[in-house]
XYZ file of C-alpha atoms in Angstrom:
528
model
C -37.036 8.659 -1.600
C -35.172 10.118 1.586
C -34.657 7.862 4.400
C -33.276 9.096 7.790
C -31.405 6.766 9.926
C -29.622 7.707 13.608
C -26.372 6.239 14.459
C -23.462 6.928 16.949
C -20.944 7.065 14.475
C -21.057 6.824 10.663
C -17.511 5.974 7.915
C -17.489 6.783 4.939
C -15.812 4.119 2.654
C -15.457 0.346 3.222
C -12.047 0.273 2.547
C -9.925 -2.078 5.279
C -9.641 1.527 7.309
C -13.055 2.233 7.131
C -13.404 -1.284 8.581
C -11.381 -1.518 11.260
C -11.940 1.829 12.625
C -16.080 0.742 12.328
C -14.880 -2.038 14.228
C -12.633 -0.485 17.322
C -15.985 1.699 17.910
C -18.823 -0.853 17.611
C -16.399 -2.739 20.236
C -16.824 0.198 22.434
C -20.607 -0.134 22.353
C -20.914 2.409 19.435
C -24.038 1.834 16.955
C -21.615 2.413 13.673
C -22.909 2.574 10.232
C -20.145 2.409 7.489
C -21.623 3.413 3.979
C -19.485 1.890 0.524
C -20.095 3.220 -2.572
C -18.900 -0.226 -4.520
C -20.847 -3.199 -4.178
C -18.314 -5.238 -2.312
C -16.416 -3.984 0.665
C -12.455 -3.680 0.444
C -11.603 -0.810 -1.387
C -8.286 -1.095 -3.099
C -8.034 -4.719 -1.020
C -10.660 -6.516 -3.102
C -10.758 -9.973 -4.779
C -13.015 -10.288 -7.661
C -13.516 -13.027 -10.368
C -12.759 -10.950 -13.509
C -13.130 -14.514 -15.541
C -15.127 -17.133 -15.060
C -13.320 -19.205 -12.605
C -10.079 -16.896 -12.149
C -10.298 -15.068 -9.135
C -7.466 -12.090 -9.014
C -6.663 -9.606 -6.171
C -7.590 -6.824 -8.265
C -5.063 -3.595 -7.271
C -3.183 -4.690 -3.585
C -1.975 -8.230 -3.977
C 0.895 -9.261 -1.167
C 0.284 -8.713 2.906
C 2.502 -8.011 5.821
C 1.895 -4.714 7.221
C -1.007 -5.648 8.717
C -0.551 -4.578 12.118
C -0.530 -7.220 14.659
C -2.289 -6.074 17.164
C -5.235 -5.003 14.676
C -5.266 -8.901 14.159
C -5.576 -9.731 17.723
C -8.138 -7.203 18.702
C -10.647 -8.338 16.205
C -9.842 -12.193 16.048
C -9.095 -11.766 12.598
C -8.183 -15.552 12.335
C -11.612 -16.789 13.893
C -13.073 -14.672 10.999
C -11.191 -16.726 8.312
C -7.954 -14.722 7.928
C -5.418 -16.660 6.688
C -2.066 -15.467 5.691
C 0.303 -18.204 3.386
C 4.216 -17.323 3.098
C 5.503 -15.686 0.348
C 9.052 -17.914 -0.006
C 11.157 -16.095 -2.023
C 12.328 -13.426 -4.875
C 13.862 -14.247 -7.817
C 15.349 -11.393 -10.573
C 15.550 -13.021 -14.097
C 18.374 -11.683 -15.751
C 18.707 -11.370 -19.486
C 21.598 -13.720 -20.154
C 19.514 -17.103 -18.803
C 20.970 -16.542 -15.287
C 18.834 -15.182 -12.069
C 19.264 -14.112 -8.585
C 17.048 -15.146 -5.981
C 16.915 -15.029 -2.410
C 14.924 -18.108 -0.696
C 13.331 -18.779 2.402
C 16.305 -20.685 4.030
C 18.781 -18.369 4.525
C 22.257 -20.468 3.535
C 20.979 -20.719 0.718
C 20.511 -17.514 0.130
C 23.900 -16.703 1.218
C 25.093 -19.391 -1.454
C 23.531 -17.331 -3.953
C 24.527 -14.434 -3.421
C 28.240 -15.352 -3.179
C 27.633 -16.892 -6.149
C 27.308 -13.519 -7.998
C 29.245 -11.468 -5.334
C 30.748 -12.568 -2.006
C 31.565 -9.001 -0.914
C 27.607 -8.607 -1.393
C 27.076 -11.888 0.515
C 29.103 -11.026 3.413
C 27.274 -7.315 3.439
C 23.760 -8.645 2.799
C 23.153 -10.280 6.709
C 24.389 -6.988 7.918
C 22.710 -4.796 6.019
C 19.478 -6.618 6.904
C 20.194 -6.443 10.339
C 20.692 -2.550 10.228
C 17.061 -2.109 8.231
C 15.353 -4.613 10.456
C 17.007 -2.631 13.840
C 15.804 0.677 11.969
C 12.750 -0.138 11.239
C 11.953 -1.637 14.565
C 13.162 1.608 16.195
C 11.021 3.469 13.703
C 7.882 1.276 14.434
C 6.938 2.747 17.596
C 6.205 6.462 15.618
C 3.322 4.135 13.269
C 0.788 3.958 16.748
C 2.029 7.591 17.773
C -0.739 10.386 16.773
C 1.270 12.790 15.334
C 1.624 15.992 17.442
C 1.378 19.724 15.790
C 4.774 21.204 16.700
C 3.404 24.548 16.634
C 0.540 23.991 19.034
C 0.687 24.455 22.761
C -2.377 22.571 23.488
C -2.338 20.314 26.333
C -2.659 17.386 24.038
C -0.118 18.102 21.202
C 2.694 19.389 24.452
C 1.906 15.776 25.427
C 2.537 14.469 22.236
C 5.841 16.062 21.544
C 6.810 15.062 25.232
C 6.059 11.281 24.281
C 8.272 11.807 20.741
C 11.054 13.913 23.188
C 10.909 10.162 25.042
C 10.982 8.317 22.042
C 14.201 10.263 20.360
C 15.889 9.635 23.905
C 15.646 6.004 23.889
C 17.400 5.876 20.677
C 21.371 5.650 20.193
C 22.646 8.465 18.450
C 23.578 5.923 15.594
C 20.096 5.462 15.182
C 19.206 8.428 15.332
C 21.624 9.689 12.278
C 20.550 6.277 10.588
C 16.826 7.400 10.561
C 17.871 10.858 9.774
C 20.007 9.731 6.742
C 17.287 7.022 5.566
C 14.490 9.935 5.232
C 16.507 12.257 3.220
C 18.390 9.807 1.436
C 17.987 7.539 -1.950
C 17.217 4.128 -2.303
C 20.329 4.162 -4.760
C 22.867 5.692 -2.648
C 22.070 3.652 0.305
C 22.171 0.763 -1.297
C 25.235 2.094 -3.116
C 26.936 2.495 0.578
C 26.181 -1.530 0.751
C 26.715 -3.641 -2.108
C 28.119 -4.223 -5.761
C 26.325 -6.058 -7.537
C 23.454 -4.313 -10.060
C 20.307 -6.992 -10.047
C 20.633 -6.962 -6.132
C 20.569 -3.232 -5.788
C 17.946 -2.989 -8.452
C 15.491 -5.648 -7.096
C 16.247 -3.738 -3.188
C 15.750 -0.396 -4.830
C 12.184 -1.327 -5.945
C 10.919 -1.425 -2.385
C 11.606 2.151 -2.489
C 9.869 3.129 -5.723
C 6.489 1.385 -5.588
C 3.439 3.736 -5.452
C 5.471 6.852 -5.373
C 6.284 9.055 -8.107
C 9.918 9.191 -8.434
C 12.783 6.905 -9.648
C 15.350 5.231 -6.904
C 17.840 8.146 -7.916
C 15.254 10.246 -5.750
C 15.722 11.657 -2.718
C 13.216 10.261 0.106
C 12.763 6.720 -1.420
C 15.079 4.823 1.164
C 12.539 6.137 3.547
C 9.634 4.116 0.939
C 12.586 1.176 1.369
C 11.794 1.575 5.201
C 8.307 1.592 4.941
C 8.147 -1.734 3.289
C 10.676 -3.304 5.758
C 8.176 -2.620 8.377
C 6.262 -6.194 7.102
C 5.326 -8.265 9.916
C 3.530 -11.749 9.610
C 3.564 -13.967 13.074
C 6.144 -11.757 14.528
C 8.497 -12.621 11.478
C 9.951 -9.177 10.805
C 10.576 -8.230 7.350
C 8.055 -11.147 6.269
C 5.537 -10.739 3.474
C 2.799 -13.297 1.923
C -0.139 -13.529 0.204
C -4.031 -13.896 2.135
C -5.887 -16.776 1.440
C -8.678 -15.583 -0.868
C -6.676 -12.533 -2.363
C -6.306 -9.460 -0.342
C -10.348 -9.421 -0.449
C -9.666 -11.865 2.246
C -8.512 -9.814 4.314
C -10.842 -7.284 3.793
C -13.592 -10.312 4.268
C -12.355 -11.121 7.574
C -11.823 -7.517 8.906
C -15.702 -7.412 7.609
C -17.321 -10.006 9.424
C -15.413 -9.402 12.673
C -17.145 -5.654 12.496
C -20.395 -7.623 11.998
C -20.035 -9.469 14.823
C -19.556 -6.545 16.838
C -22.936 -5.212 15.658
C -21.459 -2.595 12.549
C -23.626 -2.190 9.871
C -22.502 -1.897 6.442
C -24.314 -0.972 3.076
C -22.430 -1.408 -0.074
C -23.608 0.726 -3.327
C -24.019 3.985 -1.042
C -21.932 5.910 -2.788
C -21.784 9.500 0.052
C -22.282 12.831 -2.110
C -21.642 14.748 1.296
C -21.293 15.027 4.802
C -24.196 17.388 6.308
C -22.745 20.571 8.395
C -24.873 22.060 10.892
C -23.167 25.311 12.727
C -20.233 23.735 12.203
C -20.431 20.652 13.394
C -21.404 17.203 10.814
C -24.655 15.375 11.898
C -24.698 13.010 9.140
C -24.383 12.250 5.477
C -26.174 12.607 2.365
C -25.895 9.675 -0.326
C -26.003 10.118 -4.169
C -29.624 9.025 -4.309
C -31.000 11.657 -1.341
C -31.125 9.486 2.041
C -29.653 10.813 4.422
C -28.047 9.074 7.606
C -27.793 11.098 10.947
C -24.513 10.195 13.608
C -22.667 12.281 16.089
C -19.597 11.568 14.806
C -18.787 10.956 10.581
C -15.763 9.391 9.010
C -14.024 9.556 5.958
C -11.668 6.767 4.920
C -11.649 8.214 1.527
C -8.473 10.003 0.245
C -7.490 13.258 1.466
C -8.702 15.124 -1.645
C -12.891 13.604 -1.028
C -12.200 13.873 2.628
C -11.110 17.935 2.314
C -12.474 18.945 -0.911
C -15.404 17.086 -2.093
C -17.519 15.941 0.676
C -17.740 19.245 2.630
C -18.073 22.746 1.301
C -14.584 24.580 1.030
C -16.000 27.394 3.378
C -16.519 25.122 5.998
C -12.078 24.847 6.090
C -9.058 27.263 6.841
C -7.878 28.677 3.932
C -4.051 27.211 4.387
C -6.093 23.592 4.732
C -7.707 23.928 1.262
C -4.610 24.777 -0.090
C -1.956 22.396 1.875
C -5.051 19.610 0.450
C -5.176 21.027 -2.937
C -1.465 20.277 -3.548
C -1.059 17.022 -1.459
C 0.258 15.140 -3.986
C -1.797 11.863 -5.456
C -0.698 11.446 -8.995
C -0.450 7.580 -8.991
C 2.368 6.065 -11.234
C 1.481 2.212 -10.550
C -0.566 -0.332 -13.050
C -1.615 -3.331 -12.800
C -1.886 -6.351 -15.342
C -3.608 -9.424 -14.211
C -3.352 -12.197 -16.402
C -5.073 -15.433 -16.061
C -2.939 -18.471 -17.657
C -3.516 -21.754 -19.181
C -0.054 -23.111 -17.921
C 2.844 -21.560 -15.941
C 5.219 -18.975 -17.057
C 8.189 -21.407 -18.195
C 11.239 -19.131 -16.704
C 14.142 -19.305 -18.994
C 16.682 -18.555 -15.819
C 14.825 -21.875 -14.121
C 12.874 -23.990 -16.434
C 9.908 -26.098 -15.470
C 7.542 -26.104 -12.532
C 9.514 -24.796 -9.524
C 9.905 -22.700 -6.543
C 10.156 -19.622 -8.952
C 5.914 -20.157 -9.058
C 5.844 -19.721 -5.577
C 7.291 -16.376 -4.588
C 7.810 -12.877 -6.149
C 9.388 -12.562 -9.600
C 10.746 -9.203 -10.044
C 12.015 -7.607 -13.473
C 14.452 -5.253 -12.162
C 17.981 -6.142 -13.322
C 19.384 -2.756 -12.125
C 18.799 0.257 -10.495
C 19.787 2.388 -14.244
C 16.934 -0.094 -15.774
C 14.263 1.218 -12.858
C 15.515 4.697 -13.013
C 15.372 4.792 -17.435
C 11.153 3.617 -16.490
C 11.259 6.456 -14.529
C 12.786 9.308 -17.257
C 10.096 8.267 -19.697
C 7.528 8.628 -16.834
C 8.414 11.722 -15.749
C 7.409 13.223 -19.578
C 3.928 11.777 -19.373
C 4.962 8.094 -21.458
C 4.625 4.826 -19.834
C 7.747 3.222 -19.642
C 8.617 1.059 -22.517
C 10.424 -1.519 -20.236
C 8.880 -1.268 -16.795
C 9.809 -2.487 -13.492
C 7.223 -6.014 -13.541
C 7.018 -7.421 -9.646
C 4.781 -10.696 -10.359
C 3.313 -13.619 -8.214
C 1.033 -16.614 -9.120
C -1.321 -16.529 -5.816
C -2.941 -19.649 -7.410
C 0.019 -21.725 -6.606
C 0.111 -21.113 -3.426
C -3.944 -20.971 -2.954
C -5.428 -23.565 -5.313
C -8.987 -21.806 -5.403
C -8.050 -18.669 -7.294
C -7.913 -20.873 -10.843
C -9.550 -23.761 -12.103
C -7.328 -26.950 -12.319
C -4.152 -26.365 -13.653
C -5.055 -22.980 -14.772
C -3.969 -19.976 -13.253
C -3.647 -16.075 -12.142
C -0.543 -13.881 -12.224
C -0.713 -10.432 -10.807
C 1.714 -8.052 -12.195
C 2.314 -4.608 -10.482
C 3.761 -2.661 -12.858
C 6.183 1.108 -12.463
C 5.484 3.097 -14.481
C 2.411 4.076 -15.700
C 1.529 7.926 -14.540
C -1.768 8.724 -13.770
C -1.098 11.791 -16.505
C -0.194 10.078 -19.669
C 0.655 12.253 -22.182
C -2.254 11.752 -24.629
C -4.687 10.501 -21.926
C -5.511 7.111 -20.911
C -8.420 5.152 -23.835
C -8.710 1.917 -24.561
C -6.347 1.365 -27.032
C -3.448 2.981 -24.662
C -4.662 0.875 -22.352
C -3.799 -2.017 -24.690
C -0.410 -1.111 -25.546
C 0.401 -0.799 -21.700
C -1.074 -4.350 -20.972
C 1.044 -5.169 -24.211
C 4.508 -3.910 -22.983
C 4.192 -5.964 -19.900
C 3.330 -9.127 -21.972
C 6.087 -8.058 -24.019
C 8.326 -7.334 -20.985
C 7.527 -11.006 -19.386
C 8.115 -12.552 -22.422
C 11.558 -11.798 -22.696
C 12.374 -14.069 -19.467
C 9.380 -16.259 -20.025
C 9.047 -17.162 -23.972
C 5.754 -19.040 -23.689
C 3.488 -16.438 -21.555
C 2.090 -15.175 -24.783
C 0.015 -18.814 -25.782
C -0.781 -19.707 -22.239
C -2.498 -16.361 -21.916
C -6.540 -17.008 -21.744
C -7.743 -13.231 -20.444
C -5.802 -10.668 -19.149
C -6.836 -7.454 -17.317
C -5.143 -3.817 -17.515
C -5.165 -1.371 -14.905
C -4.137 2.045 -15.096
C -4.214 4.895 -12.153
C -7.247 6.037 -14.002
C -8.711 2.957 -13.697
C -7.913 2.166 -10.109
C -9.215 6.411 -9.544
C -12.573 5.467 -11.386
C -13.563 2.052 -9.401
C -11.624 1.959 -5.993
C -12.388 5.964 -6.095
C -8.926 6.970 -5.056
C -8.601 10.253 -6.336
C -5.358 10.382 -8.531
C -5.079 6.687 -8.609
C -2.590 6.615 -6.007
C -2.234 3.081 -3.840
C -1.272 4.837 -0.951
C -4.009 7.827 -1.291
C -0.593 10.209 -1.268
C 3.096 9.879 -2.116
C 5.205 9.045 1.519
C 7.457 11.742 0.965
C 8.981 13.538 3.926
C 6.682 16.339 3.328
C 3.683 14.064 3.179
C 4.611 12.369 6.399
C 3.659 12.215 10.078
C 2.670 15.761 11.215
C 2.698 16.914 7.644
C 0.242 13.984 6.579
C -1.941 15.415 5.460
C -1.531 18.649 6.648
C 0.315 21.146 9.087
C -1.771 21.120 12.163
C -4.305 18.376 10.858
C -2.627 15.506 11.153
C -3.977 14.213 14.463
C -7.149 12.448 12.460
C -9.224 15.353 13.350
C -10.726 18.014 11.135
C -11.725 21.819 11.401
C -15.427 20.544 11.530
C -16.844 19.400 14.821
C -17.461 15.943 14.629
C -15.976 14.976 11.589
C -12.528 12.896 11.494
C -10.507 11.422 8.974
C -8.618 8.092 8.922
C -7.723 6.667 5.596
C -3.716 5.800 4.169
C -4.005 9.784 3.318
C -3.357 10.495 6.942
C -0.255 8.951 9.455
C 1.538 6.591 8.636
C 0.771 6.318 5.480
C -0.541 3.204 2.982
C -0.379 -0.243 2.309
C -3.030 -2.799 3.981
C -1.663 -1.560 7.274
C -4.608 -0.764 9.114
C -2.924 1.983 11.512
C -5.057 5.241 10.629
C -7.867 3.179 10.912
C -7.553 1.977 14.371
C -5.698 5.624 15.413
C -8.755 7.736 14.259
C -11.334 5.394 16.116
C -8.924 5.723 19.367
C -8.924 9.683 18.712
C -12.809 9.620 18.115
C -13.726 7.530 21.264
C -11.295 10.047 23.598
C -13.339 13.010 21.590
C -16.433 11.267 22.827
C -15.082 10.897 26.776
C-alpha cells in the first residue's frame, strides 16, 4: 500500500539531531515529519530494558555536551530532562591502591599529592589552560563552517566572521589551539605531569570513539572535544540523565511534539525522491511515500551521500571524499546487570567509587598496547574499561538492590580479524569480565545478565554505518570545513532541497545537539 503525505519539511532519523533540528523548524511554524526506522526514538541515545527490570543506556551513557542553549530553546527541563552529577573518577591500580579525583577539589589536590605533588601543583593549571582553550574554541561549535575556496557572498562572510574570531584570540591561544590539533594526547600530557595512571586515565578522553591509540597524532584535539562538557554552566562537568541517555532523547521528543512535529517510528527511509534535481520527499522500505519541500538526513554521512540518493545525482570528488570518510568504529560496549555492587579491591565496600566513573587505564603504554592489537584486526586482550553504575545514582534503572553497570570498552574494531559471531562476541564480553575482575574479585557471581556490543552491533540496530559513535573519526581532516567534505560542509547538499545534519557533519559527535540545531538554522534561511 502507498500512502502520500505533504509536509514542509521531512528528517530522516530520530536520532537526538533529527530531533532537535524537527524541533527548531516546527517552532518556526514548519509542518515537520521526522521518519525512524527503530521503534523507539533516540538513535545511539536510547534506554531500553534488556532484562526484566534492568533498564541500561544501551550505546551513549554519560551527558554534558548538550548544548545549553538547545536546552533553553526547547524547555528541555519542562519536558522531564533531568541531568544528576557525575562526582568523580577513580583509576584502580593493580597493587590495591587507586587514584581518584572527587567532586571537592582539596581533596582532589590531596590525592594527587599523594601520588605526585609536582602533578598536584600542575594539575589546577593545566585545567585552567584546557578549560581557557576550550572556551576559546567553543565559539567555532555554532559557526557554519565556511568553504575557503568559495567566493560566494555567504562563505566570504563566513571566513570574515572566523578572520574576527582568530583576532580576538591571544597569540598564545592561538599556538595553543594550533599545537592541541596536531598534537597527541601523550605528549601533551607528557609536557604536564609525571605520574602514569593520571596521564593514562587523561589520555582516554582523547581515544574514545576514534581509531587510534593516545601515541596518535590529533587525539589531544579528541581531549578538547570532551573538555567542551557543560552542565548548568559548570564547564568541564559531565553526568548521567535521569532515565539513561533515552531521557534525553525522551525529553528532546516531547518538546518537538509540543511544537506540533510528527514522528513515526519503524519507517525505516529506503530513499529520498529526486525530481530535476531537487528532493520532494521520501520513499520508505514498505512503498509510502511522504512529500516535503525540504528532506533531512540525520543519518551518517555514508546513508546521507551514498545510500539514500543515487550516486549520479553528486559531484564526482563528493562520492569519493564520502566514500573514504572514515567510520570504522573501534568502541564496545558491555552492559552488565548485577546482583550486588562491584566490591573494589582499591576501596572496599559500598562507597563513593559506585557513584562516579571507574576507569581501567593505569597508563598511557597500557591504552596504547589495546591499541597495537587493534590496529591488526584483534580486540584487545586488556582493554581500556570506563564504567558507571547509573542505578546508584537513579534508583529506577534496577530493581531493589540490584543493579546496571555500563562499560564502554577500547578496543574492539569494527573489522575483527575473523569477523564478528556469536561466540567472538562472547569472548569480548568475557575479557571485560575478566578485565573488571582483576580490580573487582566478586563481579563474576553478582553477574545476573550481561549484554555485548560490538561496532557491528551498534552498525546493525542504531544503523550507524561502520559502527562509529560519532558517525566519523574527529580527526583534523574530518573536521569543520572538511566535515564531511571540501565544500559541503555548510549542512547543505548538491541536491536542491536536501540537507544534512547528523554528528557526520560540524562539529562533530557526542549527544551535543549542534548539527542539529545548525542545519535547521541553514534550512529556515534557505527557505527566506
Amino acid at each position: 500500500m502507498s500512502s502520500s503525505s505533504r509536509y514542509d519539511a521531512i528528517i530522516i532519523g530520530g536520532g537526538h539531531n533529527g530531533l532537535i533540528a524537527a524541533a527548531y523548524l516546527a517552532r518556526a511554524g514548519k509542518k515537520t515529519l521526522v521518519l525512524e526506522r527503530r521503534e523507539i526514538v533516540g538513535g545511539a541515545a536510547v534506554t531500553e530494558e534488556i532484562f526484566p527490570g534492568y533498564r541500561f543506556t544501551e550505546f551513549s551513557y554519560v551527558v554534558s555536551l548538550l548544548r545549553p542553549e538547545i536546552i533553553r530553546d526547547l524547555e528541555l527541563p519542562k519536558h522531564g530532562l533531568k541531568i544528576l552529577p557525575l562526582p568523580s573518577t577513580v583509576t584502580p591500580l593493580q597493587e590495591g591502591d587507586y587514584l581518584a579525583s572527587w567532586e571537592d577539589h582539596d581533596l582532589t589536590r590531596r590525592e594527587l599529592y599523594r601520588h605526585s605533588p609536582r602533578d598536584a601543583e600542575a594539575a589546577d593549571e593545566y585545567s585552567r589552560v584546557m578549560a581557557r582553550a576550550a572556551k576559546a574554541i567553543k565559539p567555532i561549535i555554532s559557526l557554519v563552517p565556511p568553504d575557503p575556496a568559495s567566493l560566494s557572498w555567504r562563505d566570504l562572510r563566513g571566513l570574515l566572521k572566523l578572520g574576527q574570531y582568530g583576532a580576538s584570540l591571544s597569540p598564545t591561544e592561538i599556538c595553543r589551539i594550533a599545537k592541541l590539533l596536531t598534537q597527541s594526547a601523550a605528549d601533551l600530557l607528557d609536557e604536564w605531569f609525571e605520574f602514569d595512571p593520571l596521564k593514562g586515565t587523561k589520555s582516554a578522553s582523547g581515544i574514545i570513539g576514534t581509531f587510534l591509540g593516545p601515541r596518535s597524532p590529533g587525539t589531544a584535539y579528541v581531549l578538547l572535544h570532551h573538555y567542551m562538557g557543560e552542565i548548568d554552566g559548570a564547564f568541564r562537568a559531565w553526568g548521567f540523565a535521569k532515565n539513561g541517555t533515552g531521557g534525553v532523547s525522551a525529553a528532546i521528543a516531547s518538546s518537538a511534539r509540543a511544537l506540533g512535529v510528527e514522528i513515526k517510528t519503524s519507517a525505516p527511509v529506503s530513499k529520498v525522491i529526486v525530481k530535476g534535481g531537487r528532493a520532494t520527499g521520501v520513499a520508505l522500505e514498505n512503498g509510502d511515500e511522504f512529500h516535503a519541500s525540504v528532506v533531512m538526513s540525520a543519518a551518517d554521512p555514508k546513508r546521507t551521500f551514498l545510500q539514500f540518493v543515487e550516486r549520479q545525482q553528486l559531484p564526482g570528488d563528493l562520492v569519493t571524499a564520502v566514500e573514504s570518510f572514515r567510520v570504522r568504529g573501534s568502541s564496545g560496549k558491555v552492559n552488565i546487570a548485577l546482583s550486588e555492587l562491584p566490591d573494589f579491591t582499591c576501596l572496599p565496600g559500598e562507597g563513593p567509587i559506585h557513584r562516579g566513573a571507574i576507569s581501567i587505564s593505569p597508563s598511557i603504554d597500557y591504552i596504547e598496547r589495546a591499541y597495537d592489537q587493534a590496529k591488526y584486526g584483534q580486540v584487545s586482550s586488556e582493554p581500556y574499561i570506563d564504567m558507571v553504575i547509573p542505578s546508584m545514582i537513579d534508583r529506577d534503572m534496577a530493581p531493589p538492590g540490584h543493579h546496571v553497570m555500563s562499560c564502554f570498552v577500547q578496543y574492539a574494531p569494527y573489522d575483527r580479524e575473523g569477523g564478528w559471531d556469536d561466540a567472538a562476541r562472547e569472548a569480548f564480553g568475557e575479557t571485560v569480565v575478566s578485565t573488571i575482575e582483576r580490580y573487582a574479585p566478586n563481579i563474576r557471581r553478582a553477574i545476573v545478565g550481561k549484554q555485548v556490543i560490538t561496532p557491528k552491533d551498534i552498525e546493525r540496530i542504531a544503523g550507524i554505518t561502520g559502527g562509529n559513535i560519532f558517525h566519523g573519526e574527529l580527526l583534523l581532516h574530518q573536521l569543520f570545513f572538511l566535515r564531511p567534505a571540501p565544500q559541503w560542509a555548510d549542512f547543505r547538499t548538491p541536491v536542491k532541497g536536501y540537507y544534512f545534519g547528523a554528528s557526520g557533519a560540524h562539529p562533530g559527535g557526542g549527544v551535543m545537539g549542534a548539527a542539529g540545531k545548525l542545519a535547521a538554522q541553514e534550512i529556515l534561511k534557505d527557505w527566506k
